Every structure is written in C-alpha cells, then in structure tokens.
Coordinates of C-alpha atoms in Angstrom, one line a residue:
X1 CA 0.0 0.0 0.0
X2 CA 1.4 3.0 -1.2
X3 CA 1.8 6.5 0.5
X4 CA -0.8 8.0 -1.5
X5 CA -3.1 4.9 -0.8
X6 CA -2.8 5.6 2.8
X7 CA -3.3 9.6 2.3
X8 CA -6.3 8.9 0.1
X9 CA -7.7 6.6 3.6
X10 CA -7.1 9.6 5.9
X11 CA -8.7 12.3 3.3
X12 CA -11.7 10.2 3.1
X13 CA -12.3 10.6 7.0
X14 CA -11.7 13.8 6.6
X15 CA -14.2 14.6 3.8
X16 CA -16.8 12.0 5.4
X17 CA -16.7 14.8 8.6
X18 CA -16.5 17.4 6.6
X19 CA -20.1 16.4 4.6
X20 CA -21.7 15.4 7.5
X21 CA -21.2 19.1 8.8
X22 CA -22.0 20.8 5.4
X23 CA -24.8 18.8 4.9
X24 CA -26.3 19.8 8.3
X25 CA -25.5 23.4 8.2
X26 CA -27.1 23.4 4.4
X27 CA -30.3 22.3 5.7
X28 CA -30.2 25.0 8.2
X29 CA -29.7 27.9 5.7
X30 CA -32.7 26.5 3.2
X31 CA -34.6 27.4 6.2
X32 CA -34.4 30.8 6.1
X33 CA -32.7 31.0 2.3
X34 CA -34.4 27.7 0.0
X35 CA -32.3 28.5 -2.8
X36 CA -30.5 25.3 -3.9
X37 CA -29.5 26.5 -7.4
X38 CA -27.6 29.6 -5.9
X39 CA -25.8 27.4 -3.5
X40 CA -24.9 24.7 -5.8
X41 CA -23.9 27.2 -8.0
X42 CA -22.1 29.6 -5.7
X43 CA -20.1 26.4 -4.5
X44 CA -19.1 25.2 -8.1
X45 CA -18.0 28.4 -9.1
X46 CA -16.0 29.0 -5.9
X47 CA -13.9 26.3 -7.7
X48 CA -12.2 28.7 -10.5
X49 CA -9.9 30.5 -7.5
X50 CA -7.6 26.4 -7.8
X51 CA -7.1 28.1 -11.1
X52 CA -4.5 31.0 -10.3
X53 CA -3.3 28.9 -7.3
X54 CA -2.4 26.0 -10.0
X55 CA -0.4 28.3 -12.3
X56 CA 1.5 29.8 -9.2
X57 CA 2.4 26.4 -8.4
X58 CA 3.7 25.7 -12.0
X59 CA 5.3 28.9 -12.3
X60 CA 7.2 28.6 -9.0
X61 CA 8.4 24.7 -10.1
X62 CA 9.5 26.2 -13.7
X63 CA 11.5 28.3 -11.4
X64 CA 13.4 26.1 -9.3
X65 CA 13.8 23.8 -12.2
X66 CA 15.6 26.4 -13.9
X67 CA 17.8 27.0 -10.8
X68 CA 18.9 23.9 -10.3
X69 CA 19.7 23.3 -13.7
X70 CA 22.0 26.1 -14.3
X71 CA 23.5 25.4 -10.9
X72 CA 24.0 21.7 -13.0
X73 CA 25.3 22.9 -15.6
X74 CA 27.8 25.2 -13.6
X75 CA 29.1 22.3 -11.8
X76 CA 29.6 20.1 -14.9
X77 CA 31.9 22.9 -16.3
X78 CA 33.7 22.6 -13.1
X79 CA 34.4 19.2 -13.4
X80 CA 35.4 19.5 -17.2
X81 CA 37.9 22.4 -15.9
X82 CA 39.0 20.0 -13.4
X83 CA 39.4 17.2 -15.6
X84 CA 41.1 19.2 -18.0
X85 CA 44.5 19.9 -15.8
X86 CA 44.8 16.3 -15.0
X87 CA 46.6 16.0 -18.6
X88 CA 47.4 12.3 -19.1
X89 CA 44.4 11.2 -18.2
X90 CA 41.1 10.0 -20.9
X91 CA 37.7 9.6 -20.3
X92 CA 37.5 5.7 -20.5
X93 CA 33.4 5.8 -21.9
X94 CA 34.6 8.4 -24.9
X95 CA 37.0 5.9 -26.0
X96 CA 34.8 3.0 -26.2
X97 CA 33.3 2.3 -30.2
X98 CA 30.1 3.5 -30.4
X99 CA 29.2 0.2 -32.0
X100 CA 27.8 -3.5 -30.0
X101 CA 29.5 -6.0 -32.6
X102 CA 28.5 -9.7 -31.9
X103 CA 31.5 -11.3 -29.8
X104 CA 31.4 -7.9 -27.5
X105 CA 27.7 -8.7 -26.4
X106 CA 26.2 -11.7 -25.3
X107 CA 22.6 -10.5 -26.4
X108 CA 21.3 -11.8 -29.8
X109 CA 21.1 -9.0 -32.3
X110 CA 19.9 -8.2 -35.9
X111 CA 22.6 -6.9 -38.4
X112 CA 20.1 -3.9 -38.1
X113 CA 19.9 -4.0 -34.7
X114 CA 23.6 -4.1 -34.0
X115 CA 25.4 -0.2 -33.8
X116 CA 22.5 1.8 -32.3
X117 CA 23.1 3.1 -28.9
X118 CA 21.0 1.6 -26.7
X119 CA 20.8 3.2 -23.4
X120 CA 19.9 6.6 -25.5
X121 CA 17.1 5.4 -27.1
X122 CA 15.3 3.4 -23.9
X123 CA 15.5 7.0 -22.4
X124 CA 14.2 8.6 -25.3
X125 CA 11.1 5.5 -25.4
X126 CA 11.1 6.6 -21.4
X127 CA 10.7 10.1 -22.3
X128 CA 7.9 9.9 -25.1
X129 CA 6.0 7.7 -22.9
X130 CA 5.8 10.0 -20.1
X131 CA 5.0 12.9 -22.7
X132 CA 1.8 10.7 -24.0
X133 CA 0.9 10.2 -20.4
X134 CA 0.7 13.6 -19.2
X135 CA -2.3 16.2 -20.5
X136 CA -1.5 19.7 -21.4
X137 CA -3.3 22.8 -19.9
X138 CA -5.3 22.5 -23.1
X139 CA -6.7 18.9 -22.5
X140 CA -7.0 19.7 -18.9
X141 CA -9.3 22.6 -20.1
X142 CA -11.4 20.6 -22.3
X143 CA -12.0 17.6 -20.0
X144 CA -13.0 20.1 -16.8
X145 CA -15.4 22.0 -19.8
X146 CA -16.9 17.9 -20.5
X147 CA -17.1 17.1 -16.7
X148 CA -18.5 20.3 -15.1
X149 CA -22.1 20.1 -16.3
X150 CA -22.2 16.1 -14.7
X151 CA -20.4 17.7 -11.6
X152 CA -22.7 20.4 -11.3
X153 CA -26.1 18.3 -11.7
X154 CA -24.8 16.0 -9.1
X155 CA -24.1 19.2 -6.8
X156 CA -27.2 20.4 -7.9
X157 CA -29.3 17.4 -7.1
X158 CA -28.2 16.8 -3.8
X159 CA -28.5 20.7 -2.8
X160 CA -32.5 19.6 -3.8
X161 CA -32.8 17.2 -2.2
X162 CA -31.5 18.5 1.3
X163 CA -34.3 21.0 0.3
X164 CA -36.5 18.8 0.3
X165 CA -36.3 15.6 2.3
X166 CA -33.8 15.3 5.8
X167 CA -29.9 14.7 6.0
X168 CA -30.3 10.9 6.9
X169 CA -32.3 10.4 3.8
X170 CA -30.6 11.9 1.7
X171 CA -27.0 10.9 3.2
X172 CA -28.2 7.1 2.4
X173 CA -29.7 7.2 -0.8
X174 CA -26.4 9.3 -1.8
X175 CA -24.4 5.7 -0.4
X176 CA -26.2 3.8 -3.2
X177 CA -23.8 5.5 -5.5
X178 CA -21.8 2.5 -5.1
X179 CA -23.5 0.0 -6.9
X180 CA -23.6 2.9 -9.7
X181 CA -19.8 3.5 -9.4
X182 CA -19.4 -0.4 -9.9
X183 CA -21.3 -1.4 -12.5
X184 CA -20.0 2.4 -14.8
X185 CA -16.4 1.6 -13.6
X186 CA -16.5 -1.7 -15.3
X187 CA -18.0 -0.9 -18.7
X188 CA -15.8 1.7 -18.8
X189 CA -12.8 -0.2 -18.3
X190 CA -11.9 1.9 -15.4
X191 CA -11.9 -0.9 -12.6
X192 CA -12.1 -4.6 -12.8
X193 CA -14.9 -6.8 -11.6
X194 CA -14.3 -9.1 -9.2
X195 CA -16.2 -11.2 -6.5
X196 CA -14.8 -9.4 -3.6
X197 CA -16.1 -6.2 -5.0
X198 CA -19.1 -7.6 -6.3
X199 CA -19.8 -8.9 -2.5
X200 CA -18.4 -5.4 -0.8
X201 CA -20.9 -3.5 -3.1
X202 CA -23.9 -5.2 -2.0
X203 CA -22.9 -5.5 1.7
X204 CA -22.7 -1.8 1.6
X205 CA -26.2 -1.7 0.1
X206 CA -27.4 -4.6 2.2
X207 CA -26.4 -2.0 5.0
X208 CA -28.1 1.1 3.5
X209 CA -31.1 -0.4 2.8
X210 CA -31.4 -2.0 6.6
X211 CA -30.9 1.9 7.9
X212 CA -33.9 2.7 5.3
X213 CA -36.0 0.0 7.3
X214 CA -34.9 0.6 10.8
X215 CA -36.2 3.0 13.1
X216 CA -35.1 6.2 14.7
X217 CA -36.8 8.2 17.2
X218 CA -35.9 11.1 20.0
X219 CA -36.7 12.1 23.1
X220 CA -38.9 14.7 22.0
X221 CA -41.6 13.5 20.0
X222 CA -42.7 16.7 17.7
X223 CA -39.1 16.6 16.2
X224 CA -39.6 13.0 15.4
X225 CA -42.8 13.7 13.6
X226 CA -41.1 16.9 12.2
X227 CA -38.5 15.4 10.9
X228 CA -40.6 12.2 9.3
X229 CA -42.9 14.8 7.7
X230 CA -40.5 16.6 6.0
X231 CA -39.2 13.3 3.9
X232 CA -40.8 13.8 -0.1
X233 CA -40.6 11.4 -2.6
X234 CA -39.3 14.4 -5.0
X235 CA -37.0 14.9 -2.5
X236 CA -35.6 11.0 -2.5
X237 CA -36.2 11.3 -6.4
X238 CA -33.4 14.3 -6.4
X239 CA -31.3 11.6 -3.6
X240 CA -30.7 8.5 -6.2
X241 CA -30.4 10.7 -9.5
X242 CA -27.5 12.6 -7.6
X243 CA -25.7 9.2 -6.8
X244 CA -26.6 8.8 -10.2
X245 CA -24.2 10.9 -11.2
X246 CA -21.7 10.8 -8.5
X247 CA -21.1 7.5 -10.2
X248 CA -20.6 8.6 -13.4
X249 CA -18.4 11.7 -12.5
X250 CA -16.1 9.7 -10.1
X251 CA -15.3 7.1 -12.8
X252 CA -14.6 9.9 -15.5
X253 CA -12.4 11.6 -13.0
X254 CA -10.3 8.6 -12.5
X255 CA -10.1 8.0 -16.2
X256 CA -8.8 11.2 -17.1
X257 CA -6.4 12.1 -14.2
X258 CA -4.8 8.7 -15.0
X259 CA -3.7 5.6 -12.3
X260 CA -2.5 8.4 -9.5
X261 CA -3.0 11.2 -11.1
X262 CA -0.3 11.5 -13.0
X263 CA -2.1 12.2 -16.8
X264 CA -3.5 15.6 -15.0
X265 CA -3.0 18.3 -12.1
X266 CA -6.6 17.9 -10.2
X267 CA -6.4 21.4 -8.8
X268 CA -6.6 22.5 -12.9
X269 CA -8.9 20.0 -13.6
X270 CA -11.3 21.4 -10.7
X271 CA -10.7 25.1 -11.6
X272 CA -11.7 24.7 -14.6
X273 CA -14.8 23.0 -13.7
X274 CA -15.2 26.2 -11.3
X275 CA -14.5 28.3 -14.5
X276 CA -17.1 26.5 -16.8
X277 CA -20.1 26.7 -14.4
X278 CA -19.0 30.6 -13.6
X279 CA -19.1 31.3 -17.0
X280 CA -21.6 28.5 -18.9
X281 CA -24.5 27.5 -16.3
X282 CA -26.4 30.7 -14.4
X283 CA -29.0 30.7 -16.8
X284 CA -29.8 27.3 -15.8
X285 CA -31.9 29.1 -13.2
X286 CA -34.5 30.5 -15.5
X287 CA -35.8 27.3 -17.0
X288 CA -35.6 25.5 -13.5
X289 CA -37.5 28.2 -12.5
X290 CA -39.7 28.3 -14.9
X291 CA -40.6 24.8 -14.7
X292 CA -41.3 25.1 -11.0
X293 CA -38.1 22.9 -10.0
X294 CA -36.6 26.1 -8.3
X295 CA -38.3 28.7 -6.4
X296 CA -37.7 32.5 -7.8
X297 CA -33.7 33.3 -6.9
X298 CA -33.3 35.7 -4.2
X299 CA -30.0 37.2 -2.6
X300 CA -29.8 36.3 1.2
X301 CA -31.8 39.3 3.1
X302 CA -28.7 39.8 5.9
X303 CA -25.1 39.8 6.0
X304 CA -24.7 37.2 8.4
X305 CA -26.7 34.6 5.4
X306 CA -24.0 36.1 3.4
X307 CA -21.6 34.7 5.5
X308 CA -22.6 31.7 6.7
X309 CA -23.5 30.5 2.7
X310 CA -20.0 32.0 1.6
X311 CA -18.3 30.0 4.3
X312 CA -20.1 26.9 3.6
X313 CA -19.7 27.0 -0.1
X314 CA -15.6 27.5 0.7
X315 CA -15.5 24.7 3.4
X316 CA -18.3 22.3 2.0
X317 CA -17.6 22.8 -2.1
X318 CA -14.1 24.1 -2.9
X319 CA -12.1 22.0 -0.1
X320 CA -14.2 19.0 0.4
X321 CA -14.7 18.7 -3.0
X322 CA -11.2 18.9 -3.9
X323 CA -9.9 16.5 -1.3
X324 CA -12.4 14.0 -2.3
X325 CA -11.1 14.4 -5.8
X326 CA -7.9 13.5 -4.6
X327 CA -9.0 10.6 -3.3
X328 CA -10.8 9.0 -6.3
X329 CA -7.4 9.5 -7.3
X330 CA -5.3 8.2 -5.2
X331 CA -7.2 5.3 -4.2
X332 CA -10.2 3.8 -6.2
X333 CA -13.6 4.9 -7.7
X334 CA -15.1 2.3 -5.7
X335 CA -13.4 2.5 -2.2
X336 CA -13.7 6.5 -2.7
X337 CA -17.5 6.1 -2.8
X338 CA -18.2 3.3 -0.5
X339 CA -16.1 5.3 1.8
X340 CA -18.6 8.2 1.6
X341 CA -20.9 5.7 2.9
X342 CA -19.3 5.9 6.2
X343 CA -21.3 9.7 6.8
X344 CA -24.5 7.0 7.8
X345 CA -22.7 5.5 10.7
X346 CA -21.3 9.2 11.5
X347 CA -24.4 10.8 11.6
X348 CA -26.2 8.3 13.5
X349 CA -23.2 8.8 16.0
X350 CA -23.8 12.5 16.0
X351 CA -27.4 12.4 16.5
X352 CA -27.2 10.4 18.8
X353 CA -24.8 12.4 21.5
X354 CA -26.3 15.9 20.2
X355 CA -29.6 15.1 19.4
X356 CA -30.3 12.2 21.9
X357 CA -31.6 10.4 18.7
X358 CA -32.2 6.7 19.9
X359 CA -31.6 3.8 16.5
X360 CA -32.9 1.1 16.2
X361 CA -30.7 -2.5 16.3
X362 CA -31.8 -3.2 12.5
X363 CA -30.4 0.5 12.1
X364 CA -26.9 -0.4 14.0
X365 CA -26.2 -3.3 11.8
X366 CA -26.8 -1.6 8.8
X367 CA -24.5 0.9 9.5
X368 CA -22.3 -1.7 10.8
X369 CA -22.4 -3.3 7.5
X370 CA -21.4 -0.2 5.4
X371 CA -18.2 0.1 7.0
X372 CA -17.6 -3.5 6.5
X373 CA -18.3 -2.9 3.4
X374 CA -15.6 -0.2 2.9
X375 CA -13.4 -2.6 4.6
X376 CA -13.8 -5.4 2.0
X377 CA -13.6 -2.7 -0.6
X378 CA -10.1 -1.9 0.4
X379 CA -9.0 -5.6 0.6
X380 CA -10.5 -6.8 -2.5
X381 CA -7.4 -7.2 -4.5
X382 CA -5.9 -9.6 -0.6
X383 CA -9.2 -11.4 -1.1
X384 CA -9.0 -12.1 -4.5
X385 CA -5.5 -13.7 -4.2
X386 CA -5.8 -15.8 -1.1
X387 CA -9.1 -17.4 -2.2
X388 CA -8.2 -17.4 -6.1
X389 CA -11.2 -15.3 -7.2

C-alpha cells in the first residue's frame, strides 16, 4: 500500500466529517434561504480560484527547475575544468566504439539491430512515454469544460434534495452511488470486476437499505414527527439521481487524471470546472424556475446569510470537494464512494450524543455493514489472491 493509498484513507475521514457538517449546516440555511441553485452554483464556481493557485504552483516549479539546472550545468563545467588539468588522463566511456559487434555482447542482435546506442534510445522511449501520459493545460481545459455540467447536476441534485427531504435520507440514498460506481467503472474499463467487489458492493447496500428500514426516534416526539414529515418522494427522487451521477463523474475523473493522477493536475482540472459553471451555467436558473423545480432566486436578506453560505460553499464545495477528488485519485472509484458511505454510521453517531436520537438494532447493523463494506472494498485485491477469485 502505497503513500498516497494511505493519504487517500485519511482524506476520506476527513471529507466523510467534513459532509456530514455541510450537509447539516445546508439544511439549516434553506430554512431561512431555499435557494438550492444559488448554493450549488455559488459552490461550483468558488472552484475557479484552484485556477491561479495551479499556475503559481507551476510557475514557481519552472523556477526552481531552472535553478537547479544552471547550478548543474555550472558544476559540470567545473568538473570538465578539473578534468582538464589532469593532462594524461582520458575519459574511458569516450574511448569506447560507439558500435555493439556480436563477440562484444552476449545478447542476440539483428545486423540492423547491431550499432544503435542503446541506453539513449530506452531514455528517449522513457521520455515519449511520459509525454503521452501527461495532458496539457489544453486537454486539462477541455476535459474540466466535458465534466463540469455532470459535476454540477450531481451538486445540484443533492442541494435539492436537502431541500426537500432530511440529512439521513438523503446521506443514504447518496451511499447507493456505489452499486452505480461499480457497474460504470467496469463498462468503462476503469476498474475490474471481481467477486470481492461484487460482495463489498452489496454488503454496503445490504447496510443502506437496513438503515432505510430501521427506526429512529428522539426524546422529544414533535421533532420525530417533524423530521418524518419533511421526507418527499421528490426529494428521494433528487437523492438517487444525484448518486446517479456521483457514479458517473467519479469514474470519469479517474479515467482522465490517470492511475495516480499523473495524466492531469486535479487542482486545474477542478478550476476549470469552477471556471465552466462561472461562466456557462447561471442561466440554468431561468428554465428550472420556470418549470417550477426552483423557487424565484433571491440574494440572502442579511449579512450574516451572506456569511454563513459563503463560508459553507468555501468549506463544503471548494475544499471538500477537492480533497475527495484527490481521493478518487489516489485510491479507487469504488473505495472513494463506498467510503462516503461511512457519513450514515457518522451521523447516527452525532445524533445520537447531540440530538439524543435513539436507533434502532436493525439500524446499527446496517451501519455496521457499510463500513464493512468499505473494509472489503479496500482488501479486494488480498481477497481475491488468497481465495483465487
């Protein structure tokens, strides 16, 4: 297991808390400011500042590479000067013919093959291959301008249905992105099926669906009924189409950013994304409204709204979002998305020592079983090899 396998574990804790608390604290502003669109698309857009930020970066590596190679090159004259005084003395390597005959090497060459230097042209092969690999800041552009209307439905959708049905509901139909991430990742070539995935998957949804059945209830009645009234079936609708496309998006992230991200710098790929929606999507707004899927857009009335949705779309958009990326990346579609699946046992855990929320046992194990899940997930490729699946 790698050191960006291990990073990718610890950022998915991270992001899992970091949800959990977004999701909450978006609830509470569509209270007093129902305005998904504006959040989803404040958030999205909030994106394009990884744009300067990603240049800097480049800018300052240019630098040092530059540095360091003229700070080469002055020592290599050095040693040439050096060299140079020592006058008997001939650089054995120069001397040697630049051509393999057969009774100097042991390896088995062509007539054609025999007299072309070697070592220069497996760094040369070494060299082109990397080039293919990596994207340019033109491809990185055109793949965050393909992505960012997925990456803003799936935003956009979830934002809806917060507004529409509670944070438990919609935190589990958002694990069933799993199955979705699965099932894309394979007919995309992406991942490979195996059993131990296969079973991980449906433990996970074994799990979610046993928190669906199980039952939750507080000390105080009226918020139990409060909260059980506010659950839509738009609002679950809004749930599994945003997993939906969680899915979808994680996969093509993945795809395009390469094995461990090496094919593309995330922080681009993301401001761009931030950059397309700026630019492309506000008028989105008008036909949503228009239909009746969105209510008529407002600013927030006070300054501390202003605040409190500027903060959230900073902490619960631009970081999160950008740390999850990075785990996609560094670990797996599918153990990036199951682990998302651990904000169920989370927020049970936090309603349960803030809001004296009592669960269900049925509602225990499930939760139990979607971190077991995310445990299999992670030691698919173990399980696979010691039972020869």
């Amino acid at each position: 297991m790698s050191w960006r396998y291990r990073a990718g574990l610890f950022l998915i804790g991270a992001v899992v808390i970091i949800w959990v608390t977004s999701a909450e604290v978006t609830q509470d502003i569509f209270v007093d400011y129902k305005q998904p669109f504006a959040v989803t698309y404040l958030g999205a857009s909030l994106m394009v500042v990884y744009l300067p930020i990603a240049f800097l970066k480049d800018w300052f590596c240019n630098y040092l590479k530059r540095r360091s190679s003229k700070s080469g090159k002055n020592a290599e004259s050095l040693t040439e000067f050096s060299a140079g005084l020592n006058g008997g003395q001939k650089n054995f390597e120069l001397e040697l013919p630049g051509i393999l005959t057969r009774k100097d090497s042991e390896a088995d060459l062509s007539p054609h093959a025999e007299g072309r230097p070697l070592v220069s042209k497996h760094k040369d092969d070494a060299h082109m291959l990397k080039q293919d690999k990596e994207l340019t800041a033109r491809e990185i552009a055109t793949y965050g301008f393909y992505i960012a209307p997925i990456w803003f439905i799936t935003e956009y959708l979830s934002n809806a249905a917060l507004a529409r049905t509670s944070v438990a509901s919609t935190t589990v139909l958002s694990s069933t992105s799993g199955l979705f991430t699965l099932f894309i990742g394979a007919y995309l070539g992406q991942d490979s099926l195996n059993v131990a995935k296969v079973v991980a998957v449906f433990v996970s949804m074994a799990g979610v669906a046993m928190t669906t059945l199980g039952k939750t209830w507080a000390t105080d009645d009226s918020q139990m009924n409060a909260s059980a009234g506010k659950r839509t079936l738009v609002g679950d609708l809004f749930g599994l189409f945003s997993a939906m496309s969680y899915g979808l998006f994680t996969v093509l992230l993945k795809k395009f950013a390469g094995e461990e991200g090496e094919r593309a710098d995330v922080q681009k790929l993301f401001g761009y994304i931030g950059l397309f929606t700026l630019v492309a999507l506000w008028w989105l707004v008008w036909p949503l409204t228009a239909l009746g899927i969105e209510p008529k857009f407002t600013i927030p009335h006070s300054a501390k709204m202003d605040e409190v949705v500027l903060a959230n779309g900073f902490v619960g958009s631009v970081l999160s979002d950008y740390f999850w990326a990075l785990c996609v990346v560094w670990t797996t579609p599918l153990v990036a998305t199951l682990g998302m699946s651990l904000t169920i046992p989370l927020a049970m855990m936090a309603d349960m020592m803030i809001h004296g929320r009592h669960y269900s046992a049925i509602y225990i194990l499930g939760s139990t079983q979607v971190f077991a899940g995310f445990v299999i997930a992670n030691l698919s490729d173990w399980f696979s090899k010691k039972l020869g699946l």
